[in-house]
Coordinates of C-alpha atoms and ligand atoms in Angstrom, one line a residue:
X36 CA -5.6 -22.6 6.5
X37 CA -2.6 -24.5 6.1
X38 CA -0.5 -24.7 9.3
X39 CA 2.3 -27.0 8.9
X40 CA 4.3 -24.1 7.5
X41 CA 7.8 -24.5 9.6
X42 CA 11.0 -24.7 7.8
X43 CA 9.3 -23.8 3.9
X44 CA 11.2 -21.8 2.3
X45 CA 10.1 -18.3 0.7
X46 CA 11.3 -18.4 -2.7
X47 CA 8.7 -17.7 -5.3
X48 CA 4.9 -18.0 -4.5
X49 CA 5.2 -20.7 -7.4
X50 CA 7.2 -23.3 -4.6
X51 CA 3.2 -21.9 -2.1
X52 CA -0.5 -23.8 -2.7
X53 CA -2.6 -20.9 -3.6
X54 CA -4.4 -22.1 0.4
X55 CA -1.0 -21.6 2.0
X56 CA -0.4 -18.3 0.5
X57 CA -4.2 -17.3 2.3
X58 CA -2.7 -18.5 5.7
X59 CA -0.2 -15.4 5.0
X60 CA -2.5 -13.1 3.8
X61 CA -6.4 -13.9 6.9
X62 CA -2.6 -13.7 9.9
X63 CA -1.6 -10.4 7.8
X64 CA -5.0 -9.5 8.5
X65 CA -4.8 -9.6 12.0
X66 CA -1.2 -8.8 12.1
X67 CA -2.1 -5.1 11.0
X68 CA -5.2 -4.8 13.3
X69 CA -3.0 -6.2 16.0
X70 CA -0.8 -3.8 15.2
X71 CA -3.3 -0.3 15.0
X72 CA -3.7 -1.5 18.8
X73 CA 0.0 -1.2 19.7
X74 CA -0.2 -4.6 20.7
X75 CA 2.9 -6.0 19.5
X76 CA 3.7 -10.1 19.8
X77 CA 6.6 -12.2 21.1
X78 CA 5.5 -15.1 18.2
X79 CA 9.2 -15.1 17.9
X80 CA 10.7 -14.9 20.7
X81 CA 15.2 -15.6 21.6
X82 CA 15.6 -16.3 17.3
X83 CA 17.0 -14.4 14.8
X84 CA 17.0 -14.4 10.8
X85 CA 20.1 -12.4 9.2
X86 CA 19.3 -10.3 6.2
X87 CA 22.4 -10.1 3.2
X88 CA 21.0 -7.2 0.8
X89 CA 23.2 -7.8 -2.2
X90 CA 21.8 -4.5 -3.6
X91 CA 20.2 -1.6 -2.0
X92 CA 17.1 -1.4 -0.4
X93 CA 14.8 0.9 2.2
X94 CA 11.1 -0.4 2.0
X95 CA 12.4 -4.3 2.5
X96 CA 15.5 -3.7 4.8
X97 CA 13.1 -1.7 8.0
X98 CA 10.3 -3.8 6.8
X99 CA 11.6 -7.0 7.5
X100 CA 13.6 -5.4 10.8
X101 CA 11.2 -3.9 11.8
X102 CA 8.9 -7.4 11.7
X103 CA 11.2 -9.0 13.6
X104 CA 11.4 -6.7 16.2
X105 CA 7.8 -6.7 16.1
X106 CA 7.9 -10.6 17.1
X107 CA 9.7 -10.3 19.5
X108 CA 13.1 -11.5 17.5
X109 CA 16.1 -9.8 15.9
X110 CA 17.4 -8.9 12.7
X111 CA 21.0 -8.9 11.5
X112 CA 22.4 -7.4 8.3
X113 CA 25.3 -7.9 5.9
X114 CA 26.5 -5.9 3.7
X115 CA 28.3 -9.2 1.4
X116 CA 31.2 -6.6 1.5
X117 CA 31.4 -7.3 5.6
X118 CA 31.7 -11.0 5.1
X119 CA 33.8 -13.4 3.6
X120 CA 31.4 -13.2 0.5
X121 CA 33.8 -11.4 -0.3
X122 CA 36.9 -13.7 -0.1
X123 CA 35.0 -15.6 -2.7
X124 CA 33.4 -17.7 0.0
X125 CA 29.8 -19.7 -1.6
X126 CA 26.6 -20.3 -1.4
X127 CA 27.0 -23.5 0.2
X128 CA 29.0 -22.5 2.9
X129 CA 27.6 -19.3 3.6
X130 CA 24.1 -21.7 4.6
X131 CA 25.9 -24.4 5.6
X132 CA 28.2 -21.9 8.5
X133 CA 25.3 -19.0 8.9
X134 CA 21.7 -22.0 9.5
X135 CA 24.2 -23.5 12.6
X136 CA 23.2 -20.2 13.9
X137 CA 20.6 -18.4 12.9
X138 CA 16.5 -19.5 12.4
X139 CA 15.4 -18.2 8.9
X140 CA 18.4 -16.6 5.8
X141 CA 17.0 -13.8 4.2
X142 CA 18.5 -12.3 0.8
X143 CA 18.6 -9.8 -1.5
X144 CA 20.4 -10.9 -5.3
X145 CA 19.2 -9.2 -8.3
X146 CA 22.1 -9.2 -11.1
X147 CA 20.5 -11.1 -14.4
X148 CA 21.9 -14.9 -13.5
X149 CA 23.3 -15.0 -10.4
X150 CA 20.8 -14.1 -7.7
X151 CA 18.4 -17.0 -8.1
X152 CA 21.3 -19.4 -8.2
X153 CA 22.3 -17.8 -5.6
X154 CA 19.5 -18.1 -3.8
X155 CA 18.9 -21.8 -4.7
X156 CA 22.1 -23.1 -4.2
X157 CA 21.6 -21.1 -0.8
X158 CA 18.2 -23.6 -0.5
X159 CA 19.9 -26.8 -1.0
X160 CA 22.6 -26.0 1.6
X161 CA 20.5 -24.5 4.7
X162 CA 18.9 -26.3 7.2
X163 CA 16.4 -23.1 8.4
X164 CA 14.3 -21.7 5.7
X165 CA 15.4 -18.8 2.5
X166 CA 13.6 -15.9 2.5
X167 CA 14.0 -14.6 -1.2
X168 CA 13.4 -9.7 0.0
X169 CA 14.3 -9.8 -4.0
X170 CA 16.2 -11.6 -6.5
X171 CA 16.8 -11.1 -10.6
X172 CA 13.4 -13.2 -10.9
X173 CA 11.3 -13.1 -8.4
X174 CA 10.5 -10.5 -6.1
X175 CA 7.7 -12.9 -3.7
X176 CA 7.3 -10.7 -0.6
X177 CA 6.1 -7.4 -3.1
X178 CA 3.3 -9.0 -4.8
X179 CA 2.4 -10.8 -1.3
X180 CA 1.5 -6.9 0.0
X181 CA 0.1 -5.7 -3.6
X182 CA -2.6 -8.6 -3.1
X183 CA -3.3 -7.2 0.5
X184 CA -4.0 -4.2 -0.4
X185 CA -6.1 -5.5 -3.2
X186 CA -8.4 -7.5 -0.9
X187 CA -8.4 -4.8 1.2
X188 CA -9.7 -2.4 -2.2
X189 CA -12.1 -4.3 -4.1
X190 CA -12.7 -7.5 -1.1
X191 CA -11.6 -11.4 -0.1
X192 CA -13.2 -12.4 -2.9
X193 CA -10.9 -10.5 -6.7
X194 CA -12.2 -13.2 -9.4
X195 CA -13.7 -10.7 -12.1
X196 CA -10.9 -8.2 -11.5
X197 CA -8.6 -6.9 -14.4
X198 CA -4.8 -5.7 -13.3
X199 CA -2.8 -4.2 -15.4
X200 CA 1.1 -4.1 -15.7
X201 CA 2.5 -2.4 -17.7
X202 CA 6.0 -1.0 -18.4
X203 CA 6.7 2.5 -18.4
X204 CA 9.7 4.2 -19.0
X205 CA 12.7 5.2 -16.6
X206 CA 16.3 6.3 -17.7
X207 CA 17.8 6.1 -14.6
X208 CA 18.9 3.1 -14.4
X209 CA 18.4 -0.4 -15.4
X210 CA 15.4 -2.4 -13.0
X211 CA 14.6 -5.2 -12.9
X212 CA 12.2 -8.2 -14.3
X213 CA 11.2 -9.5 -10.2
X214 CA 8.5 -7.6 -9.8
X215 CA 5.7 -8.2 -13.5
X216 CA 7.4 -11.5 -13.4
X217 CA 5.8 -12.2 -9.6
X218 CA 2.9 -9.9 -10.5
X219 CA 1.8 -12.3 -14.0
X220 CA 2.4 -15.5 -11.8
X221 CA 0.5 -14.6 -8.6
X222 CA -2.2 -12.9 -9.6
X223 CA -4.0 -14.7 -12.3
X224 CA -4.3 -17.9 -8.9
X225 CA -6.3 -15.4 -7.3
X226 CA -9.4 -15.0 -9.8
X227 CA -7.7 -11.9 -11.9
X228 CA -7.8 -11.9 -15.2
X229 CA -4.1 -9.6 -16.1
X230 CA -3.0 -7.7 -19.5
X231 CA 1.1 -7.1 -19.2
X232 CA 1.3 -4.6 -22.1
X233 CA 5.5 -3.5 -23.1
X234 CA 7.3 -2.5 -26.2
X235 CA 8.4 -5.2 -28.2
X236 CA 12.8 -5.4 -26.5
X237 CA 10.7 -5.2 -22.7
X238 CA 9.7 -9.2 -22.6
X239 CA 9.7 -11.3 -19.6
X240 CA 11.8 -14.6 -19.2
X241 CA 10.0 -17.5 -21.6
X242 CA 9.4 -19.9 -18.4
X243 CA 8.0 -17.5 -16.8
X244 CA 5.7 -16.3 -19.1
X245 CA 4.4 -19.7 -19.9
X246 CA 4.2 -20.9 -16.1
X247 CA 1.3 -17.7 -16.0
X248 CA 0.0 -18.2 -18.6
X249 CA -0.9 -21.4 -17.3
X250 CA -1.8 -20.6 -14.2
X251 CA -4.3 -18.7 -15.7
X252 CA -5.8 -21.7 -17.9
X253 CA -5.6 -23.3 -14.7
X254 CA -7.7 -20.7 -12.6
X255 CA -9.9 -19.8 -15.7
X256 CA -9.1 -16.3 -15.6
X257 CA -8.2 -14.4 -18.7
X258 CA -3.5 -13.1 -19.0
X259 CA -3.6 -11.3 -22.3
X260 CA -0.5 -9.5 -23.0
X261 CA 0.1 -7.1 -25.6
X262 CA 2.2 -4.0 -27.2
X263 CA 0.5 -0.9 -26.3
X264 CA 0.5 0.7 -22.3
X265 CA -3.6 1.7 -22.6
X266 CA -4.7 -1.9 -23.4
X267 CA -3.2 -2.6 -19.9
X268 CA -5.6 0.5 -18.4
X269 CA -9.3 0.7 -20.1
X270 CA -11.6 -1.0 -18.1
X271 CA -9.0 -1.9 -15.7
X272 CA -9.4 -2.2 -11.9
X273 CA -6.3 -2.2 -10.1
X274 CA -2.8 -0.9 -12.3
X275 CA 0.8 -1.0 -11.9
X276 CA 2.5 0.5 -14.6
X277 CA 6.1 0.4 -14.0
X278 CA 9.3 0.9 -15.1
X279 CA 11.4 -2.5 -15.8
X280 CA 15.3 -3.3 -18.0
X281 CA 15.4 -5.1 -21.4
X282 CA 17.2 -8.2 -20.1
X283 CA 15.8 -10.9 -21.7
X284 CA 16.9 -8.8 -24.8
X285 CA 20.2 -7.2 -23.5
X286 CA 22.0 -7.3 -21.0
X287 CA 24.6 -4.0 -22.1
X288 CA 24.3 -1.6 -20.0
X289 CA 24.8 1.3 -22.3
X290 CA 22.1 -0.8 -24.9
X291 CA 19.3 -1.2 -22.4
X292 CA 19.6 2.4 -21.1
X293 CA 19.1 3.9 -24.4
X294 CA 15.7 1.1 -25.2
X295 CA 13.9 2.5 -22.3
X296 CA 14.9 6.4 -24.3
X297 CA 13.0 5.4 -27.4
X298 CA 10.1 5.6 -25.1
X299 CA 9.7 8.0 -23.6
X300 CA 5.8 8.2 -23.9
X301 CA 5.3 5.5 -21.5
X302 CA 3.7 7.1 -19.0
X303 CA 0.8 6.5 -15.9
X304 CA -0.3 9.9 -16.8
X305 CA -4.4 11.2 -16.0
X306 CA -4.7 10.5 -19.5
X307 CA -4.5 6.5 -19.3
X308 CA -5.9 6.7 -16.1
X309 CA -9.0 7.8 -17.3
X310 CA -9.2 4.2 -19.4
X311 CA -10.0 2.7 -15.5
X312 CA -12.5 1.7 -14.1
X313 CA -14.1 4.6 -11.8
X314 CA -13.5 3.3 -8.8
X315 CA -9.4 1.6 -9.8
X316 CA -6.3 1.6 -7.7
X317 CA -3.0 3.0 -9.3
X318 CA 0.3 0.7 -7.0
X319 CA 3.3 0.9 -7.5
X320 CA 6.5 -1.0 -4.9
X321 CA 8.5 2.1 -5.7
X322 CA 10.6 3.9 -6.2
X323 CA 8.9 5.4 -8.5
X324 CA 10.4 8.0 -11.0
X325 CA 8.5 10.4 -10.5
X326 CA 8.1 12.3 -13.3
X327 CA 8.2 9.9 -15.9
X328 CA 7.0 6.8 -15.0
X329 CA 4.4 8.4 -13.6
X330 CA 3.1 11.9 -13.0
X331 CA 2.8 13.5 -9.7
X332 CA -1.2 13.5 -10.3
X333 CA -1.6 9.8 -10.3
X334 CA 1.0 9.2 -8.1
X335 CA -1.0 11.8 -5.5
X336 CA -4.2 11.5 -6.3
X337 CA -7.3 10.0 -5.7
X338 CA -6.2 6.5 -7.8
X339 CA -3.2 5.7 -5.8
X340 CA -2.7 3.5 -2.7
X341 CA 1.1 2.8 -3.0
X342 CA 1.8 4.3 0.8
X343 CA -1.1 1.7 1.8
X344 CA 0.8 -0.7 0.2
X345 CA 4.3 -0.9 1.7
X346 CA 3.0 -0.2 5.1
X347 CA 1.4 -3.7 3.8
X348 CA 5.4 -5.1 3.4
X349 CA 5.1 -4.5 7.4
X350 CA 2.3 -6.9 7.5
X351 CA 3.5 -9.6 4.8
X352 CA 5.8 -10.5 6.1
X353 CA 5.4 -10.5 9.6
X354 CA 2.8 -13.5 8.6
X355 CA 5.0 -14.8 6.9
X356 CA 8.5 -14.8 9.6
X357 CA 5.7 -16.3 12.3
X358 CA 4.8 -19.1 10.0
X359 CA 7.8 -20.7 9.0
X360 CA 11.2 -19.1 11.1
Ligands
CP665 N1 9.4 -2.2 -3.4 C1 11.2 -2.8 -2.8 O1 10.7 -3.7 -2.4 O2 11.9 -1.8 -2.4 P1 13.5 -1.4 -2.0 O3 13.9 -1.8 -2.9 O4 13.2 -0.6 -1.3 O5 13.7 -2.8 -0.6

């Protein structure tokens, strides 16, 4: 267990050792049990977290706000159009000023090619921890919740489990690639074999894939990439099928939407779930596009743990904030 995490930024799990991440999970489990018995804490008494949302959110905003309240702290929601960001104030001045008032700055900024750069500029200029609530490259808080859910299902030793991360078709809008990227980076470090499946135009960032391969090699686990959805489901203990945009291939929205429509058959359905192990779990960070990404029989079926996964956002974030703020 690591106890010296105060002030540590949380932009990607890659900056955290396995031991440091284990500390979050250990505390999250304790806080979850205490939550179940109605026990709240004053760990963050008098502390404030600023939360800047460039993009919409249901789970992330609510779970971070509730986390701060339940820990005795306070959160401030900012929409950039209500800040001087709207008049061009940059990350440097925003970070320098806000870190004089607050104990943490959390940001969601998913615009491809901009979000992570903005977070890194905040990090370089902030005196308090920067928390990534999803950018164009990473969604680390989601992946913490995913791993807690996996541990609850399969126990603390997750070595040898197979996780299938698959692209799915959902032509409504272009979703970021941060969830699959964060999954392939972190899960191998906990001994989990990962198969990533997507059509050719939906590749992830090459440097992230290289890092994921390196993580898998160091952990002695498998990391495979396929262009067949079934490969992610075959003998899997866990499947996380979700949509993302062909952002590495094209940033043109209309071209991207056309490419998604090229693969309507990439759906998480019962036929594919039948390829997984009998005890397998179906996960999705939500929001899910029902009927397109996943059939109702699967998302509402016996393998699905999506609502527990969503609730776990609260518990892992309470642990994270307790440790770093
Ligand atoms: N999974 C997730 O980040 O959900 P929101 O977009 O609703 O925050």
